[in-house]
PDB file of C-alpha atoms in Angstrom:
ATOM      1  CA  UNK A  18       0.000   0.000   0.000  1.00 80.00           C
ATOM      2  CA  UNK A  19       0.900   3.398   0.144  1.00 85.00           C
ATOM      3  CA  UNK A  20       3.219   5.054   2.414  1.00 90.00           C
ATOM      4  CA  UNK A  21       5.446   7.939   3.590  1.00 94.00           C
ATOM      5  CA  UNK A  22       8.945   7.661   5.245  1.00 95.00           C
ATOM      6  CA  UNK A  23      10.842  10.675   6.792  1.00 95.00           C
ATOM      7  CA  UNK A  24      13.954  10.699   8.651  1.00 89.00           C
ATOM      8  CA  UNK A  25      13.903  10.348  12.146  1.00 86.00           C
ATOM      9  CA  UNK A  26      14.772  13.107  14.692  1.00 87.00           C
ATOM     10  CA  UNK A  27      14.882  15.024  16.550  1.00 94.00           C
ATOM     11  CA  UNK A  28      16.975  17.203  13.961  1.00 96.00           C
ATOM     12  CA  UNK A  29      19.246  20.160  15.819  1.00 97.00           C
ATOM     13  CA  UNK A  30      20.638  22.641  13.861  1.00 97.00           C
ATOM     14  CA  UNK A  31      22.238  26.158  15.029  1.00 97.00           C
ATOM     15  CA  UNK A  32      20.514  28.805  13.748  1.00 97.00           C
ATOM     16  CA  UNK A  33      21.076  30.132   9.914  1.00 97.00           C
ATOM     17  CA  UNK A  34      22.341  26.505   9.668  1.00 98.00           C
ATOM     18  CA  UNK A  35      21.225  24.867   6.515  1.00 98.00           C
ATOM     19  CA  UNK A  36      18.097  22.328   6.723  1.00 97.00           C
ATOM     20  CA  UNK A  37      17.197  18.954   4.587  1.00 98.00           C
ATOM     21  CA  UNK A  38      14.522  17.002   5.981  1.00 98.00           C
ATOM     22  CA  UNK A  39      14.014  13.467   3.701  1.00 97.00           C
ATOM     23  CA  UNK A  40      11.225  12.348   2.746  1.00 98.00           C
ATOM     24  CA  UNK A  41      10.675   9.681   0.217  1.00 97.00           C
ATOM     25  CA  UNK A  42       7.128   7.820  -0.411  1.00 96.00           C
ATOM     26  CA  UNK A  43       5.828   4.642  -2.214  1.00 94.00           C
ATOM     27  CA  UNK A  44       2.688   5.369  -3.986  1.00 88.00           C
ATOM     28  CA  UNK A  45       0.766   3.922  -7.122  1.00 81.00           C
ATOM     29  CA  UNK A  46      -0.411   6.783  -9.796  1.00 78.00           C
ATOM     30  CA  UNK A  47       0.459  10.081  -9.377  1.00 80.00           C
ATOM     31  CA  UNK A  48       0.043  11.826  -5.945  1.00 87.00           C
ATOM     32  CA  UNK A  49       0.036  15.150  -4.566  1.00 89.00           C
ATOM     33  CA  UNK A  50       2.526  15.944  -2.259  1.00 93.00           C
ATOM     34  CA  UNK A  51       2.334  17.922   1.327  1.00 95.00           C
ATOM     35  CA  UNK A  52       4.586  19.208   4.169  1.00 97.00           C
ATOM     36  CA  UNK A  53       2.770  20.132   7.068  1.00 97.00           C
ATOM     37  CA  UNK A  54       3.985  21.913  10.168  1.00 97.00           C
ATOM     38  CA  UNK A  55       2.930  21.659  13.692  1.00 96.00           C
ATOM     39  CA  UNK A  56       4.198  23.911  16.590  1.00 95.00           C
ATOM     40  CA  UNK A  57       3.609  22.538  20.066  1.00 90.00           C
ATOM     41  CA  UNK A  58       0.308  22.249  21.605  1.00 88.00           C
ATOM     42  CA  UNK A  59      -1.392  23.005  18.082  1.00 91.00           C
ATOM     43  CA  UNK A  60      -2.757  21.401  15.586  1.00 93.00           C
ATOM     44  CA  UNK A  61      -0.848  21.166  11.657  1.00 95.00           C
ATOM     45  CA  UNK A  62      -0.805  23.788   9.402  1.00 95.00           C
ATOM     46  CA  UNK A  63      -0.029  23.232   5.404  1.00 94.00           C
ATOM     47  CA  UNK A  64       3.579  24.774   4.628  1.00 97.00           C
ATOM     48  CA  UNK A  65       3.887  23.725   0.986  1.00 96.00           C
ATOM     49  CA  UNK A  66       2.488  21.358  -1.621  1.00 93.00           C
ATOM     50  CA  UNK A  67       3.495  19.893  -4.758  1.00 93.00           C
ATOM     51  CA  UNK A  68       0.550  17.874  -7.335  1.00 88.00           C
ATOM     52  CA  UNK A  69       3.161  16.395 -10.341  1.00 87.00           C
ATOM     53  CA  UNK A  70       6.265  15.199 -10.860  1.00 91.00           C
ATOM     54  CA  UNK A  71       9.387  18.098 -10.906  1.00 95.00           C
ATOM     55  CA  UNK A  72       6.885  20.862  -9.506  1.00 94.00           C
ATOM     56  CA  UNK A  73       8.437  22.780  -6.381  1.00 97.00           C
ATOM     57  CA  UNK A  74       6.231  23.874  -3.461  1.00 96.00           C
ATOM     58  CA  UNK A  75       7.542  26.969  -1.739  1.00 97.00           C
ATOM     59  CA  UNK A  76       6.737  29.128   1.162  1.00 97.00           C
ATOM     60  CA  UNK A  77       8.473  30.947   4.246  1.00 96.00           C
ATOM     61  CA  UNK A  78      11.731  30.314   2.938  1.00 97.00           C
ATOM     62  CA  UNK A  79      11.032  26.643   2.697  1.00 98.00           C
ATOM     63  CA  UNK A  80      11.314  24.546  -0.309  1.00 98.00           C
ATOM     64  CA  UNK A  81      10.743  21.039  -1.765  1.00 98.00           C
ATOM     65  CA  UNK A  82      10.414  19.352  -5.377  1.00 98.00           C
ATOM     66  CA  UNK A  83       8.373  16.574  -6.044  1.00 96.00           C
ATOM     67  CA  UNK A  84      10.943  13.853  -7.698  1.00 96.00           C
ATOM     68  CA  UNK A  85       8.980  11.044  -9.392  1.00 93.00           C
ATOM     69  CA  UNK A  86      12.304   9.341  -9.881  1.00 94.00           C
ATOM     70  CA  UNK A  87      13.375   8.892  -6.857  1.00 96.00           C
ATOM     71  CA  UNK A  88      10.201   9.034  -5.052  1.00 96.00           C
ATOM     72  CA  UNK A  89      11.181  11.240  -2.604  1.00 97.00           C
ATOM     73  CA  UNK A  90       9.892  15.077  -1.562  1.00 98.00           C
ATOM     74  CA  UNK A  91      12.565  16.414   1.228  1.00 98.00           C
ATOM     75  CA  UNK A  92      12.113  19.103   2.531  1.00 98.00           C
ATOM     76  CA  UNK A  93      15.156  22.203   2.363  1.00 98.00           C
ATOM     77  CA  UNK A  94      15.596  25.955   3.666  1.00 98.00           C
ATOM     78  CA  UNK A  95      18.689  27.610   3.196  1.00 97.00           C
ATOM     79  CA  UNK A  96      18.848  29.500   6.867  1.00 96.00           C
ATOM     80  CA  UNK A  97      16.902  28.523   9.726  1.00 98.00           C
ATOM     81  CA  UNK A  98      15.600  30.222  12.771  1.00 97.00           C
ATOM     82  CA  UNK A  99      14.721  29.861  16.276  1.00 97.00           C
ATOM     83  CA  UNK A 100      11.011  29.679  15.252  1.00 96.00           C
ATOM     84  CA  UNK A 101      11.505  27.384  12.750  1.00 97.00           C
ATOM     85  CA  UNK A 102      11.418  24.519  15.989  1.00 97.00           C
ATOM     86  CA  UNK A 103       8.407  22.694  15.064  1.00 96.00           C
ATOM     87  CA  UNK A 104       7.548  18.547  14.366  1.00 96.00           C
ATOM     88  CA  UNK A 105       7.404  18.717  10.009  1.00 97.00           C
ATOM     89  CA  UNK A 106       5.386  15.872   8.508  1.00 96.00           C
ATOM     90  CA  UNK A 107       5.644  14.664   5.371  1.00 97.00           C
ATOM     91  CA  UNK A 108       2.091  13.352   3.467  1.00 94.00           C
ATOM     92  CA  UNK A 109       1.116  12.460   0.287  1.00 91.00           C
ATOM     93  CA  UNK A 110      -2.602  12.118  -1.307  1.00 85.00           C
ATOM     94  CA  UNK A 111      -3.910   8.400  -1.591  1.00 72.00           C
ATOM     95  CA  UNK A 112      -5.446   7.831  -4.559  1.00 59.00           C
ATOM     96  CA  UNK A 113      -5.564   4.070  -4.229  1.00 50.00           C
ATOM     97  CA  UNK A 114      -8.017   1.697  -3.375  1.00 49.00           C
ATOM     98  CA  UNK A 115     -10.586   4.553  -4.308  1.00 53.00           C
ATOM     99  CA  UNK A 116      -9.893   6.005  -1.439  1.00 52.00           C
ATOM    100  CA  UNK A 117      -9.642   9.696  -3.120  1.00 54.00           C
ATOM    101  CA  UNK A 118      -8.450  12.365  -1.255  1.00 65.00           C
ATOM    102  CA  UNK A 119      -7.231  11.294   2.480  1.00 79.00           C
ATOM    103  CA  UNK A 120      -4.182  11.863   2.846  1.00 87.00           C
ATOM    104  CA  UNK A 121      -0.823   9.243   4.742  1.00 89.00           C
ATOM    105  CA  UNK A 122       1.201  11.119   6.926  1.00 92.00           C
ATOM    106  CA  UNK A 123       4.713  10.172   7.596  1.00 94.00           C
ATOM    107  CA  UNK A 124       5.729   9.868  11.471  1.00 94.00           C
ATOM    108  CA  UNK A 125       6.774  13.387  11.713  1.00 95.00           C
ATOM    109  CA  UNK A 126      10.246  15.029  12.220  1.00 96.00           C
ATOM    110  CA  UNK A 127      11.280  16.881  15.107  1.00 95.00           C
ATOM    111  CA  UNK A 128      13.564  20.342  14.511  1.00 97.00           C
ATOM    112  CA  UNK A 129      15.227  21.627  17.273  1.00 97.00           C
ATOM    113  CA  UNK A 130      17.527  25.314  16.635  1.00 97.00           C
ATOM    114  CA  UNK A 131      19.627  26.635  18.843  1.00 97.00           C
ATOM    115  CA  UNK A 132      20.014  30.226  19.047  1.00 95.00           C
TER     116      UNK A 132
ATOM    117  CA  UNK R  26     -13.139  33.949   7.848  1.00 67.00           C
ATOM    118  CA  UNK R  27     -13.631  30.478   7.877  1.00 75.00           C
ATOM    119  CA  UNK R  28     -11.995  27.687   9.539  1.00 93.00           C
ATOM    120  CA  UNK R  29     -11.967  24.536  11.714  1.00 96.00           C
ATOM    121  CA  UNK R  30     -13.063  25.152  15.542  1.00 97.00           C
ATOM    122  CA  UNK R  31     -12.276  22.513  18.172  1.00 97.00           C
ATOM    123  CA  UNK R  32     -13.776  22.233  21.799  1.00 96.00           C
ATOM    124  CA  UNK R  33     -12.779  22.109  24.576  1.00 96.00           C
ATOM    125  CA  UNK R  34      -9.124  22.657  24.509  1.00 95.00           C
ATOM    126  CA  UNK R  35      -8.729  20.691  27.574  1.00 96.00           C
ATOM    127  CA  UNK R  36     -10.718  17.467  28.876  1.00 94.00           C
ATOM    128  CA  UNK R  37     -10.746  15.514  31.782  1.00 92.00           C
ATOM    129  CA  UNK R  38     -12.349  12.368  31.937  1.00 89.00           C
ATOM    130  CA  UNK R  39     -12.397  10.195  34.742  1.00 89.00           C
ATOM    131  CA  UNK R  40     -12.508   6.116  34.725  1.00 85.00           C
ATOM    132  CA  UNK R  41     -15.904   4.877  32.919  1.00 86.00           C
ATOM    133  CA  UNK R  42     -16.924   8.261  31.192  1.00 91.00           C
ATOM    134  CA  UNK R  43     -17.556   9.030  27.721  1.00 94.00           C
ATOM    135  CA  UNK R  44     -16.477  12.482  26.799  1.00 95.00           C
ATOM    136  CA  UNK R  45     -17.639  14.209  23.697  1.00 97.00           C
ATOM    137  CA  UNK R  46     -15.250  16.360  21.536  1.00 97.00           C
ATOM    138  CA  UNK R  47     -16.751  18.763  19.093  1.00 98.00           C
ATOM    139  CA  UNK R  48     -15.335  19.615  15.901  1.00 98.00           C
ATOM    140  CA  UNK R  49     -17.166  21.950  13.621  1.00 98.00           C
ATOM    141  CA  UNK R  50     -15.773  23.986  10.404  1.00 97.00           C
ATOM    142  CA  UNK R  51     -17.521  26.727   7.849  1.00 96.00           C
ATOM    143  CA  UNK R  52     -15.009  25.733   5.199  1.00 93.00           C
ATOM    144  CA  UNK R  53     -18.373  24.209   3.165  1.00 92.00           C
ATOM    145  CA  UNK R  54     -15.424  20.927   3.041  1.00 91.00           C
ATOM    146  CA  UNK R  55     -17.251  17.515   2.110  1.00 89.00           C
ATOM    147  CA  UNK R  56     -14.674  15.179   4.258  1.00 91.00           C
ATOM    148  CA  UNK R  57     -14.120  15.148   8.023  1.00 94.00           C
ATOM    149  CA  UNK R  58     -11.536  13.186   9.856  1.00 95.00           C
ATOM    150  CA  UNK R  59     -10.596  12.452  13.526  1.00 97.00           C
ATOM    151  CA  UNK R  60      -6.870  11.680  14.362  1.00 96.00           C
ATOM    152  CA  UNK R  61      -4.931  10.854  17.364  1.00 96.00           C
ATOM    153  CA  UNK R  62      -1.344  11.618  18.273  1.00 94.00           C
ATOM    154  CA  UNK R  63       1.087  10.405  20.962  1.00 91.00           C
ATOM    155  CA  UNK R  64       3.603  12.323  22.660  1.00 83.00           C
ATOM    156  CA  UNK R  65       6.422  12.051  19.908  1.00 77.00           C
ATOM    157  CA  UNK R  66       4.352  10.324  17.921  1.00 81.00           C
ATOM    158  CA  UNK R  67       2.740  10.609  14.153  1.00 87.00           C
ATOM    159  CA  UNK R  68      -1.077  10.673  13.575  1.00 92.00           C
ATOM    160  CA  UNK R  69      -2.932   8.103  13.428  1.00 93.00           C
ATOM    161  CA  UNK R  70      -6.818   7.650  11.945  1.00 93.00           C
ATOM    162  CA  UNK R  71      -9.466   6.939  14.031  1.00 96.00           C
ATOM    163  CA  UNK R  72     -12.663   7.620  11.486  1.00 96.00           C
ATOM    164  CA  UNK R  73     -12.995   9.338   8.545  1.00 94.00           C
ATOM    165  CA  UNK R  74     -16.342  10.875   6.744  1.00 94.00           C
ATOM    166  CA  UNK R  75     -17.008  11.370   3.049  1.00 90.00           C
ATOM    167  CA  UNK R  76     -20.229  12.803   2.906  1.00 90.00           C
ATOM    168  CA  UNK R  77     -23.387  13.566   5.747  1.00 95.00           C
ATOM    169  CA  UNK R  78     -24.636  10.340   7.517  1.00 96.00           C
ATOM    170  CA  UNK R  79     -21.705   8.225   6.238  1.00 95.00           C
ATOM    171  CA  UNK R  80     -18.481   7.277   7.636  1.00 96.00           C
ATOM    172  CA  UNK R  81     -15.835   4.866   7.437  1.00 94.00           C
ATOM    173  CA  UNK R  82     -13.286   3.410  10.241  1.00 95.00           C
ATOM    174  CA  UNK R  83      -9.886   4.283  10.493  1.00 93.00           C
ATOM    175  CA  UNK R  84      -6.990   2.471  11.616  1.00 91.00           C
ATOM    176  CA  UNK R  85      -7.771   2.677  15.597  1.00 95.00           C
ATOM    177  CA  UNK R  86     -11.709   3.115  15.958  1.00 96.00           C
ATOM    178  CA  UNK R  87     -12.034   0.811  18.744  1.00 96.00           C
ATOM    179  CA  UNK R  88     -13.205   2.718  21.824  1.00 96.00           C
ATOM    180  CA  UNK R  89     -14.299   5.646  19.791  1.00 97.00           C
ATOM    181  CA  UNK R  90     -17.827   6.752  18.012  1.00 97.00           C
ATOM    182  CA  UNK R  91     -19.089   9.545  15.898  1.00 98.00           C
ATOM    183  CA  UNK R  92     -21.482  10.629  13.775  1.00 98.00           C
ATOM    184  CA  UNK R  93     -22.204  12.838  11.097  1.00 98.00           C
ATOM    185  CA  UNK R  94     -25.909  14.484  11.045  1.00 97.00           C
ATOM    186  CA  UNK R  95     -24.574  17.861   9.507  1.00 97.00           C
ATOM    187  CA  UNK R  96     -21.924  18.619   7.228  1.00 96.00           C
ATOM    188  CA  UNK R  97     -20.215  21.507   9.235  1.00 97.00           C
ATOM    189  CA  UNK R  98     -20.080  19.004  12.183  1.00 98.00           C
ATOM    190  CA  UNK R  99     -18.196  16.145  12.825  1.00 98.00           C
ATOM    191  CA  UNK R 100     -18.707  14.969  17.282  1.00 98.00           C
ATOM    192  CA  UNK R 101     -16.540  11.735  18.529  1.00 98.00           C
ATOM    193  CA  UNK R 102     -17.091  10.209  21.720  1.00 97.00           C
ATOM    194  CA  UNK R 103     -14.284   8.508  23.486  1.00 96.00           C
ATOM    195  CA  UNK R 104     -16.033   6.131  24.933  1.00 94.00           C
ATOM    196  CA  UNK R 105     -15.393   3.921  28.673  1.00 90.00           C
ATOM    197  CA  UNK R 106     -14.336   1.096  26.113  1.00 89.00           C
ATOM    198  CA  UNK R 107     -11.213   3.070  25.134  1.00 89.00           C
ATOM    199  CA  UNK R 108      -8.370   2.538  27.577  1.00 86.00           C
ATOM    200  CA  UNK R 109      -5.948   4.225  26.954  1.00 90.00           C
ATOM    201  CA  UNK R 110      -7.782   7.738  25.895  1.00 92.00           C
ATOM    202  CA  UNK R 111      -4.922  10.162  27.184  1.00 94.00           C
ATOM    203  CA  UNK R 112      -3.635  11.643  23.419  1.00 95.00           C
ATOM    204  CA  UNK R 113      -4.101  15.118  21.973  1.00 95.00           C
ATOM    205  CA  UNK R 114      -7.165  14.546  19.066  1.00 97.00           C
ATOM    206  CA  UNK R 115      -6.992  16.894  15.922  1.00 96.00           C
ATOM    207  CA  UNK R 116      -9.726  17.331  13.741  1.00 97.00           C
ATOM    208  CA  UNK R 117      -9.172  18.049   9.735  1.00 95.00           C
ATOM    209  CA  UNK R 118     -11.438  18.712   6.633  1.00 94.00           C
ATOM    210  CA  UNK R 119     -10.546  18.755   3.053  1.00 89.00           C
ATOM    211  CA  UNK R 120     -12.403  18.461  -0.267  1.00 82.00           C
ATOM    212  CA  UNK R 121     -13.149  15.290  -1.511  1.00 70.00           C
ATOM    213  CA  UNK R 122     -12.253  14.674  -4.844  1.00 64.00           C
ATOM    214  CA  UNK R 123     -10.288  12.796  -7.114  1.00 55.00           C
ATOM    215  CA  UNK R 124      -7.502  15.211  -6.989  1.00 56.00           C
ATOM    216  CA  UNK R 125      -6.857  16.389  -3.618  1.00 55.00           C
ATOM    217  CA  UNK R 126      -4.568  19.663  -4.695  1.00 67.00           C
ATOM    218  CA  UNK R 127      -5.829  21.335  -0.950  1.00 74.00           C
ATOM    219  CA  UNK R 128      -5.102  18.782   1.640  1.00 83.00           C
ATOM    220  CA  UNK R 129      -6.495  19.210   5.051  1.00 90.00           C
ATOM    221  CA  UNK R 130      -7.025  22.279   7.095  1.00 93.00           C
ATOM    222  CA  UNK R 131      -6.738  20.679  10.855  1.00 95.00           C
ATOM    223  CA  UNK R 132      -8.044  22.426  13.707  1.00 96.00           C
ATOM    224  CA  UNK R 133      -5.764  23.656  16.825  1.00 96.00           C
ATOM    225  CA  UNK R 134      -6.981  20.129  18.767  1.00 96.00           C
ATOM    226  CA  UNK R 135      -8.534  18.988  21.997  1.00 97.00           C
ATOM    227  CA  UNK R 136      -6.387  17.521  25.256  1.00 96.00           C
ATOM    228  CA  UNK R 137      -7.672  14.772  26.096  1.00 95.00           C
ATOM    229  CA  UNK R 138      -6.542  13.449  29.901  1.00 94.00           C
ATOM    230  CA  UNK R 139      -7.533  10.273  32.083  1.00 89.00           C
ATOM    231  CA  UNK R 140      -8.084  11.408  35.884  1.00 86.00           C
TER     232      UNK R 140
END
């Protein structure tokens, strides 16, 4: 079936430090790709998205391209910041089974900066 | 503007209760889901709703119940059967559809703790 794998944390970076979170997926057709983020004691909140293969989601400095060849989504920003500390989780669209439109969630990534 | 509201934000239950947690949204989204996480954990489904007066069982339902009599509303009882209830419960919506380009808008979740 389909499923999303991200790397385990927790992930501690210095701040302005550079940031690659994997994620890679298995997945029959073509789904969309998601990054959510979730700051504690709150619920997740869509950071960027990505629907076909070599499209690039973007926002708040954060980045990620949707690789159909290597299966795999990771998430990148180039300098990150004390508020950037969050769990990131990885999820991509299930279109199997006819299940349209819920989505598997990878088991989350914890990122810890330091000031 | 519109959005997903959960209630309470904290919940105490003691041994043998059910507890209701409400989850309502003004998004005018067709799908409703219930989710639980574990400190550290990922999310994991507990029901799932396509459309008013249907839903479908997730990967942990046991213990829990909902229902779905109006499409901005989407209730789930933790009921005395579940026992092991302490988790923090988010509530998402999306639209249901073939292509799911939006993903889930989640709401800021309900505490959920065993006294």
């Amino acid at each position: 079936g389909n499923s999303v794998t991200q790397m385990e944390g927790p992930v501690t970076l210095s701040e302005e430090a550079f940031l690659t979170i994997n994620c890679t997926y298995t997945a029959t057709g073509y789904p969309s790709l998601f990054w959510y983020v979730q700051y504690p004691g709150e619920g997740l909140q869509l950071l960027l998205k990505a629907t076909k293969a070599d499209d690039k989601g973007s926002n708040k400095g954060f980045e990620a391209t949707y690789r159909k060849e290597t299966t795999s989504f990771h998430l990148e920003k180039g300098s990150v910041q004390v508020s950037d500390s969050a769990v990131y989780f990885c999820a991509l669209s299930d279109h199997g089974s006819g299940n349209t439109g819920k989505l598997i969630f990878g088991q989350g990534t914890t990122l810890q900066v330091k000031p | 503007d519109g959005g997903i509201t959960q209630s309470p934000k904290y919940l105490f239950r003691k041994e043998g209760q059910n507890v209701t947690l409400s989850c309502e949204q003004n998004l005018n989204h067709d799908a409703m889901y219930w989710y639980r996480q574990d400190p550290g954990q990922g999310l994991r489904l507990i029901y799932y709703s396509q459309i008013v007066n249907d839903f479908q069982k997730g990967d942990i339902a046991e213990g829990y119940s909902v229902s779905r009599e109006k499409k901005e509303s989407f209730p789930l009882t933790v009921t005395s059967a579940q026992k092991n209830p302490t988790a923090f419960y988010l509530c998402a919506s999306s639209i249901w559809g073939s292509d799911n380009y939006y993903g889930y808008t989640f709401g800021s979740g309900t505490r959920l703790t065993v006294v």
